[in-house]
Short mmCIF file of C-alpha atoms in Angstrom, two decimals:
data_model
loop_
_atom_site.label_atom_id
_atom_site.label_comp_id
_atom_site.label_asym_id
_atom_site.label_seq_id
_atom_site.Cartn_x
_atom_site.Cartn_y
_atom_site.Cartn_z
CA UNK A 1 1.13 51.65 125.98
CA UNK A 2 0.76 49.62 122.59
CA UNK A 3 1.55 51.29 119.72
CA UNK A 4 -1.23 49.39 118.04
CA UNK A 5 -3.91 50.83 120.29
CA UNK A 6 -1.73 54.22 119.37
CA UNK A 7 -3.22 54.19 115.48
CA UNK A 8 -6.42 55.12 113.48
CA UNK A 9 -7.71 52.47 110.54
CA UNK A 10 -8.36 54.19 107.40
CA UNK A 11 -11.83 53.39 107.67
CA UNK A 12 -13.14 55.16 104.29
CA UNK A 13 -12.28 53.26 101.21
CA UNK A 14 -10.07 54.86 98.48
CA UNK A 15 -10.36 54.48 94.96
CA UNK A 16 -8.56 52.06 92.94
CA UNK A 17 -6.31 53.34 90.12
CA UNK A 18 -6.26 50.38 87.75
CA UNK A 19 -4.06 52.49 85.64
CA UNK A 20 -1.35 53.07 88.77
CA UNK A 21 2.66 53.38 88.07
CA UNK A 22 3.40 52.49 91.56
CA UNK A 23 4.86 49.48 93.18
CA UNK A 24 3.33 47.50 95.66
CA UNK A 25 5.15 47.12 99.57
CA UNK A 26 6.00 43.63 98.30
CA UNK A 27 7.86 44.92 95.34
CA UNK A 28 9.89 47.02 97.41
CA UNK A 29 11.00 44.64 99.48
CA UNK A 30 12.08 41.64 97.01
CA UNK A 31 11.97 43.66 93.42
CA UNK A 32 8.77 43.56 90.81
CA UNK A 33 7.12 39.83 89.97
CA UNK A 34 9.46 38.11 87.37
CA UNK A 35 6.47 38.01 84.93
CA UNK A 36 2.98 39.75 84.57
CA UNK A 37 4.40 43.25 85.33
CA UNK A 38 3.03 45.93 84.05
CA UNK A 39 4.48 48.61 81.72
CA UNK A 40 4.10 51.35 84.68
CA UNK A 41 6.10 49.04 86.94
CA UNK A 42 8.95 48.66 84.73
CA UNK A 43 8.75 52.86 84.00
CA UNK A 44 8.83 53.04 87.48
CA UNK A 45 12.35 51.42 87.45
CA UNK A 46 14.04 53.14 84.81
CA UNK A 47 16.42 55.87 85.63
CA UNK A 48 17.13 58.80 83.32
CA UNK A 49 20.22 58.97 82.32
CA UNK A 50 20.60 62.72 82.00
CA UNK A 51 19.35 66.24 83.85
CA UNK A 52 17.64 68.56 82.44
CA UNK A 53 18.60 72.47 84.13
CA UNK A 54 16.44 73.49 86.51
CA UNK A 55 15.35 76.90 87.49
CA UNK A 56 16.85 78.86 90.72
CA UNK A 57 15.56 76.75 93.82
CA UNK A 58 14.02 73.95 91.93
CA UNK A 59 16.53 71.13 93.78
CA UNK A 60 15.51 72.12 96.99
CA UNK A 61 12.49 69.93 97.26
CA UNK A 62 14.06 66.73 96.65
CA UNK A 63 17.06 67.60 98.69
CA UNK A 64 15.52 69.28 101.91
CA UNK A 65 15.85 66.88 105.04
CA UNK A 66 11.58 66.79 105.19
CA UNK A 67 9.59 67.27 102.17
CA UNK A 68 5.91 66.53 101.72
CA UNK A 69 5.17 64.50 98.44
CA UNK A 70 2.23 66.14 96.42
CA UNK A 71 1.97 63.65 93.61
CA UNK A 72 2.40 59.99 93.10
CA UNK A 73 4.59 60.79 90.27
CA UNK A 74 7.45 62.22 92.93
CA UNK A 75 7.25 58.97 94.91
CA UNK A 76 10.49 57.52 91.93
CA UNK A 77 12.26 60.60 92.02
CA UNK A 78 12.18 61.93 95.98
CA UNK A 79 11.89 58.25 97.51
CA UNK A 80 12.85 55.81 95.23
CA UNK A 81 15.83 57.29 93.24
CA UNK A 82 17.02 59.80 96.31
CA UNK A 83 17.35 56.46 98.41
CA UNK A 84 20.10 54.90 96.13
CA UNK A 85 22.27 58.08 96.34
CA UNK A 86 25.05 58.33 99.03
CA UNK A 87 24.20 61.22 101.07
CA UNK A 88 24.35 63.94 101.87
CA UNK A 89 22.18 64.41 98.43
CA UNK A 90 20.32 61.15 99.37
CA UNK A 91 20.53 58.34 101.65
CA UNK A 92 17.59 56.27 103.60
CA UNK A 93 14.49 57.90 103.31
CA UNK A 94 11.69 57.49 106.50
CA UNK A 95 8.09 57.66 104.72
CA UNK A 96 5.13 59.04 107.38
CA UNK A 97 1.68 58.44 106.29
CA UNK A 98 -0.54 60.50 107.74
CA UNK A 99 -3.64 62.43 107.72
CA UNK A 100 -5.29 65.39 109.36
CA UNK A 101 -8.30 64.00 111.08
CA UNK A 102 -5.65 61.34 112.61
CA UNK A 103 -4.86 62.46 116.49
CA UNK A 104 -1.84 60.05 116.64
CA UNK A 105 -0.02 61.27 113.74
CA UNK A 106 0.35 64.52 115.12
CA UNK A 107 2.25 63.39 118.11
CA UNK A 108 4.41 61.44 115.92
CA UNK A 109 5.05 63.77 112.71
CA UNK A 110 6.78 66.37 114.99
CA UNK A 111 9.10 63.36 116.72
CA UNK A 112 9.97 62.22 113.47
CA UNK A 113 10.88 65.92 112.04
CA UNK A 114 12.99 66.79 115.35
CA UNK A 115 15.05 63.25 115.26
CA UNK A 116 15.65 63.81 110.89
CA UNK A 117 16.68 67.06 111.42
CA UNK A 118 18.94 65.87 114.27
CA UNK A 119 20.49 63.37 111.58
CA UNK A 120 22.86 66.33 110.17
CA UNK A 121 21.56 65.36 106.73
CA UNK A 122 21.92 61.59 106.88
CA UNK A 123 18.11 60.94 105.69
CA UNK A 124 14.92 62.32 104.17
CA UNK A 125 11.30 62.58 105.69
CA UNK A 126 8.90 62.01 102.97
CA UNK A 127 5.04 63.01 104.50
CA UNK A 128 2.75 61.48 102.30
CA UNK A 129 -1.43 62.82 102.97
CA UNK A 130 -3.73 59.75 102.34
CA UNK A 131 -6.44 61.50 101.96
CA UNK A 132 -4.32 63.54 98.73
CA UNK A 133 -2.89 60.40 97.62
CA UNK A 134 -4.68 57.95 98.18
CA UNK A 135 -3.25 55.30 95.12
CA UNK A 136 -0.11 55.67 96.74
CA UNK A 137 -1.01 54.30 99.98
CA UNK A 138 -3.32 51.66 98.68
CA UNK A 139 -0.24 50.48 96.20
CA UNK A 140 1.77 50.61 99.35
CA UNK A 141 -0.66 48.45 101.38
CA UNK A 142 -1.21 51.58 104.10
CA UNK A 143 -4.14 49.99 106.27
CA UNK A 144 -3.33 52.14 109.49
CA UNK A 145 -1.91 55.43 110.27
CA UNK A 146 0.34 56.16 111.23
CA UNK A 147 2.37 53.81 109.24
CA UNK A 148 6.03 54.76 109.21
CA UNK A 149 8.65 52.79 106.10
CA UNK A 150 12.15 52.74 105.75
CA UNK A 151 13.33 52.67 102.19
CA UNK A 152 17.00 52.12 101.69
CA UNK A 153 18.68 51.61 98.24
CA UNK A 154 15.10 51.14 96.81
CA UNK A 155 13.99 48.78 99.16
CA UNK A 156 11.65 48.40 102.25
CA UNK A 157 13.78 47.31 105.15
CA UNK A 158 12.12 48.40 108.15
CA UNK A 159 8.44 49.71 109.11
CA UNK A 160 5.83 50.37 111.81
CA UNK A 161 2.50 51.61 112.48
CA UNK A 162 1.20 53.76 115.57
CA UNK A 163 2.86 55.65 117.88
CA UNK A 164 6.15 53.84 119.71
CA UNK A 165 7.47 54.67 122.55
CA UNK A 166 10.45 57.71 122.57
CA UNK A 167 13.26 55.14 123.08
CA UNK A 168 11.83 52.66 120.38
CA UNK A 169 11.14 55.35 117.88
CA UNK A 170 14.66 56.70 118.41
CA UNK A 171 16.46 53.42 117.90
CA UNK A 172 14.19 52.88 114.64
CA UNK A 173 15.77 56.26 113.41
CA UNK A 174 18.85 55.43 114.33
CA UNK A 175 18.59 52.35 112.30
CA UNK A 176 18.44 54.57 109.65
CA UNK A 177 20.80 56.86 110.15
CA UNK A 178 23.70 53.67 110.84
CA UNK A 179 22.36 52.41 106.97
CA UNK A 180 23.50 56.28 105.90
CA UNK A 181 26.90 56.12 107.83
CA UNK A 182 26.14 58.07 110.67
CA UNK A 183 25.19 61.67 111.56
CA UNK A 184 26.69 64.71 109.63
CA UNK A 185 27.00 63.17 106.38
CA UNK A 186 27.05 67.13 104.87
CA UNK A 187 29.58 68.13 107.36
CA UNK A 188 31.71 64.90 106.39
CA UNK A 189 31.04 65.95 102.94
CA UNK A 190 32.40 69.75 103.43
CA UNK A 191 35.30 68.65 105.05
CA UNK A 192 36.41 66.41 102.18
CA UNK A 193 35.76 68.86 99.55
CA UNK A 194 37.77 71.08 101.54
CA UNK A 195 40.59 69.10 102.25
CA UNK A 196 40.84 67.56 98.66
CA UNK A 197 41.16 71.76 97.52
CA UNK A 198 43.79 72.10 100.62
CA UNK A 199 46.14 69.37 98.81
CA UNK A 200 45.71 70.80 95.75
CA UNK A 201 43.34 68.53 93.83
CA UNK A 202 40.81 71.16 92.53
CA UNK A 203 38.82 68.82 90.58
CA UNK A 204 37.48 66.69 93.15
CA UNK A 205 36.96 69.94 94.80
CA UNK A 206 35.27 70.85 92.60
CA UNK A 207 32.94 68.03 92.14
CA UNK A 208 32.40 67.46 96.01
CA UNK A 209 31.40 70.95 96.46
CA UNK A 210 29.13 71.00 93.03
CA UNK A 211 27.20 68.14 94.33
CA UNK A 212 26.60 69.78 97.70
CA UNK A 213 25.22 73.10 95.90
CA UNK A 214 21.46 71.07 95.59
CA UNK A 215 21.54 71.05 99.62
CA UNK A 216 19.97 74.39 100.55
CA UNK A 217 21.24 74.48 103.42
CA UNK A 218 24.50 73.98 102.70
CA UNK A 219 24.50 75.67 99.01
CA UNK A 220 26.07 79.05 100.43
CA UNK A 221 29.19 77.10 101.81
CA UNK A 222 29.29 74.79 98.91
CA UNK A 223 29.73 78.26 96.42
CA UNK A 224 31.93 79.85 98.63
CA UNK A 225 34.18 76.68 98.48
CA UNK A 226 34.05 76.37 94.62
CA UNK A 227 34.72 80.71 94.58
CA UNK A 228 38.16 79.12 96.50
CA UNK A 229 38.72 76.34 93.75
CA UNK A 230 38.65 78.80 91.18
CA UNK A 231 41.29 80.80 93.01
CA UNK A 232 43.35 77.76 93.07
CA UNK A 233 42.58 76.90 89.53
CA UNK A 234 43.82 81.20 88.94
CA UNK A 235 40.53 81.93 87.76
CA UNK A 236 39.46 85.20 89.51
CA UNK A 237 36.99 86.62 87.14
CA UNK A 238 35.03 83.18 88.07
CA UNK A 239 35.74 83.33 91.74
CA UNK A 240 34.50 87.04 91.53
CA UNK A 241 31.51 85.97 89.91
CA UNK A 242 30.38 83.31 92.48
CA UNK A 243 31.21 85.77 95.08
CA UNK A 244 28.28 87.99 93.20
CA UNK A 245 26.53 85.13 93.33
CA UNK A 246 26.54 84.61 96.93
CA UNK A 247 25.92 88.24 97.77
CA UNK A 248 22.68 88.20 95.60
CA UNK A 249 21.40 84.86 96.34
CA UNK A 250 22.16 84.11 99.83
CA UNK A 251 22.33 87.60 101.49
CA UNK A 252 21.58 86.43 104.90
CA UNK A 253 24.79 83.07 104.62
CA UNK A 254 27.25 85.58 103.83
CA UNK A 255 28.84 86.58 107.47
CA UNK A 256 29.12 82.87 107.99
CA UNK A 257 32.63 82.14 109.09
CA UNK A 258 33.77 79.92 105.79
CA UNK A 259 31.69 82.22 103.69
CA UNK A 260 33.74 85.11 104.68
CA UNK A 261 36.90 83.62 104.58
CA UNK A 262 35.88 83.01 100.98
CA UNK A 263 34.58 86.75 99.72
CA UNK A 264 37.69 87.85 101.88
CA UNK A 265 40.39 86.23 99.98
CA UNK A 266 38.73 86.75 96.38
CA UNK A 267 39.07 90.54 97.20
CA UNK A 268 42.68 90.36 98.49
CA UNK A 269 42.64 88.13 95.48
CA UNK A 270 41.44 90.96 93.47
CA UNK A 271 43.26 93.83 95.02
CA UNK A 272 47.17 92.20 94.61
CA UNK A 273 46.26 91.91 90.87
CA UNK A 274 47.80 95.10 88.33
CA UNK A 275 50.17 95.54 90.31
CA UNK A 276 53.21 97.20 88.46
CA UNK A 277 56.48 95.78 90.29
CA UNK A 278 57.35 92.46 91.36
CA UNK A 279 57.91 91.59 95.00
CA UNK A 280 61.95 91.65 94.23
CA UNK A 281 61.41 95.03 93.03
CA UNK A 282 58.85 96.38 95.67
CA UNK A 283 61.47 95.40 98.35
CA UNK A 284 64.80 97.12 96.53
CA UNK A 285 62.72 100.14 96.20
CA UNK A 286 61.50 99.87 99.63
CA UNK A 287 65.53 99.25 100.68
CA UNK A 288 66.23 102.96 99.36
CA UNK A 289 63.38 104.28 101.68
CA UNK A 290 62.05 102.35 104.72
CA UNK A 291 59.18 105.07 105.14
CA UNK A 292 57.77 104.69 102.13
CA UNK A 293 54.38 103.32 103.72
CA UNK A 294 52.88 103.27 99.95
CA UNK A 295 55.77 100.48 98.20
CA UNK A 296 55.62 98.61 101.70
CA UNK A 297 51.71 98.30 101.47
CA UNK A 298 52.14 97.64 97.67
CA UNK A 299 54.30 94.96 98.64
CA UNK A 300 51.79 93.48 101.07
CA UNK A 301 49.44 92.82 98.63
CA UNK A 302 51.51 91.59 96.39
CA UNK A 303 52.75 88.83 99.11
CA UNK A 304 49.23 88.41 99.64
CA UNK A 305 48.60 87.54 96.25
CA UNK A 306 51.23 85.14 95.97
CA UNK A 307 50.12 83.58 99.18
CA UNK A 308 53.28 84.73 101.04
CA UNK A 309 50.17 86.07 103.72
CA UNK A 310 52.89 86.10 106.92
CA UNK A 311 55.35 87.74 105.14
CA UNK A 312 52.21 90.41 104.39
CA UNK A 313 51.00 90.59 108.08
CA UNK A 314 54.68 91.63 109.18
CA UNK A 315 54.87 94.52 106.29
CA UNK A 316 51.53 95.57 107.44
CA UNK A 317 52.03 95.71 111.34
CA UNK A 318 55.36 97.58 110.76
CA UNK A 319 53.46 100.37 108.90
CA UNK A 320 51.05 100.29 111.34
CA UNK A 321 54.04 101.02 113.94
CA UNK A 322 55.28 103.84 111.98
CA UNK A 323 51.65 105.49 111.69
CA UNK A 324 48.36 103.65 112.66
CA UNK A 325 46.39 106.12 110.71
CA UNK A 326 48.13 106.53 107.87
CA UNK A 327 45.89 106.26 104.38
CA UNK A 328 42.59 106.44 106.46
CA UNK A 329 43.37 103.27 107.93
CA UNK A 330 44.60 101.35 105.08
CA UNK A 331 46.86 99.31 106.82
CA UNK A 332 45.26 98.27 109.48
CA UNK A 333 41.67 97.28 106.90
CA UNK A 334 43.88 94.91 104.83
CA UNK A 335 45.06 93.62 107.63
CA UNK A 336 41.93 92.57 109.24
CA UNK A 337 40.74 91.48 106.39
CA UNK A 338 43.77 89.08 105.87
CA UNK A 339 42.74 87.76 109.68
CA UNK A 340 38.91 87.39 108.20
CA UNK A 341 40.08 85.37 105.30
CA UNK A 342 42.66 83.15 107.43
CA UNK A 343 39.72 82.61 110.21
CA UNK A 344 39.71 83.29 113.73
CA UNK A 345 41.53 79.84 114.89
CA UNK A 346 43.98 80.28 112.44
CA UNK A 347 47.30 80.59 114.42
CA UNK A 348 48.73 83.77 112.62
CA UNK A 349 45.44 85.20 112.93
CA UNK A 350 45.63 85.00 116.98
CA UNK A 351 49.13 86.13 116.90
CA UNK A 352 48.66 89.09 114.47
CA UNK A 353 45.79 90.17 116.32
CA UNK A 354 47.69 90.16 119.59
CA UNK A 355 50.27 92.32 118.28
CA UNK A 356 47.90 94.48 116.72
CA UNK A 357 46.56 95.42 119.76
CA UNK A 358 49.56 96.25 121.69
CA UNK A 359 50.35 98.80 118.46
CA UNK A 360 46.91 100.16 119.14
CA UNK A 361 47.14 100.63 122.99
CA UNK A 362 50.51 102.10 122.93
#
């Protein structure tokens, strides 16, 4: 069917706000008038160049894949501004005007949320009520709904009104998520943080992971990842601290795989520090008495904290040989929880864990 005949006029008229900050459609697309612009306009344009803090949670609003906007005054900030960021923070923003007494833009609201949310991050939904903000669609030139604009770098590239067809609809989201570099941008985003703290460069870490802690749902990966950088950097008490952090403020992220590989290391971290001996000195003692299951666990943890982890895994698997009980299971815990912070597809995890169990069915 025709899209057109798949839209409602906004048939009421709207009041005009002579004293409105917002751009018009037009001004979108090829930039404000070179003369007779109004102060508001040129406000409009101006970004601030610092941040002020914001409380616990605040971010998520302007970072969340769909957000609704509830004043005109958050059309700069979660449209205009968010659409000249790279993502995953920001990137091409889809605007849906809608309203609740229009049938058609409840079949497409839901399409649009299911195909953004598919994106991995690569754009925003930005629902904007008429009948709550009315300036903003007038300044926007809104005559139909639903009326659907892409906004890319602070510009309009791409728009439509009514209801289009599945395929059409998809390729118009596509277009947007090609303008944002594909699907996944967070993902993409992880793994570079991730890698840059792999070879050693801490800082960039640092900053890629920072930037993805205003994602919420990414935020609990992001902290665990800077927890790592400050092992790196040998900064426990810090690491220890976002580790806290994760426990109290995303309780229900923490048995995520790279979470846990995180809280796992900063307490083997943790428990190889104090430890009186070096490991030259934990292994001549241990060369006087090969059943000293104490100095041979001491010196696990001390290869663990120097990140000599397969040297570790062979210390602990030989006391666990000897006795698989002995300390209430000490052995065997640290052990485990050496496989937790290596990962399941780590290959010394899959071959400790293989030998472990032949100990344990002996």
């Amino acid at each position: 069917s025709d899209p057109a005949m798949l839209s409602a006029p906004i048939a009421r008229p709207m009041a005009r706000h002579a004293h409105s900050c917002l751009p018009r459609a037009s001004w979108l697309l090829r930039g404000p008038p070179s003369a007779g612009a109004s102060p508001c306009v040129a406000a409009l344009r101006v970004r601030t160049a610092s941040t002020r803090a914001a409380p616990p949670g605040a971010t998520s609003a302007s970072t969340a894949a769909i957000i609704e906007l509830t004043s005109a005054k958050e059309f700069e900030s979660l449209v205009m501004a968010a659409s000249q960021k790279q993502p995953p923070v920001g990137g091409p923003v889809l605007l849906d005007f809608y309203a609740d007494w229009c049938a058609p833009c409840k079949q497409l609201t839901p399409k649009l949320e299911r195909l953004v949310s598919e994106s991995q991050g690569a754009l925003r939904l930005a629902k904007v009520n008429v009948d709550r903000l009315p300036e903003l669609s007038q300044a926007l030139q809104v005559a139909s709904l639903p009326t659907v604009m892409l906004v890319h770098k602070g510009k309009l590239v791409d728009s439509f009104q009514g209801v289009l067809p599945d395929a059409q609809l998809k390729a118009f989201v596509d277009k947007a998520v090609e303008l944002a570099g594909g699907p996944a941008g967070a993902e993409k985003a992880l793994q570079m943080a991730t890698a840059a703290m792999e070879e050693g460069e801490v800082a960039e870490a640092t900053r890629r992971f920072s930037e993805l802690l205003a994602l919420p749902e990414h935020a609990a990966t992001a902290t665990a990842g800077l927890a790592l950088c400050a092992l790196k950097d040998d900064n426990l008490a810090l690491a220890q601290d976002l580790v806290a952090d994760l426990h109290k403020r995303f309780p229900g992220d923490v048995n995520k795989p790279e979470v846990r590989k995180a809280i796992s290391k900063v307490a083997l971290a943790a428990d190889g520090t104090g430890a009186g001996k070096s490991i030259d000195e934990l292994r001549a003692v241990l060369g006087e008495g090969p059943a000293q299951h104490s100095i041979r666990f001491e010196l696990a943890q001390a290869l663990v904290a120097h990140e000599q982890v397969e040297e570790a895994v062979g210390e602990l698997l030989h006391i666990l040989k000897k006795d698989r009980s002995w300390n209430d299971g000490a052995a065997k815990n640290l052990l485990l929880q050496i496989f937790e912070s290596l990962g399941n597809s780590h290959e010394l995890t899959k071959k400790g864990r293989r030998k472990l169990a032949n100990i344990v069915l002996a």
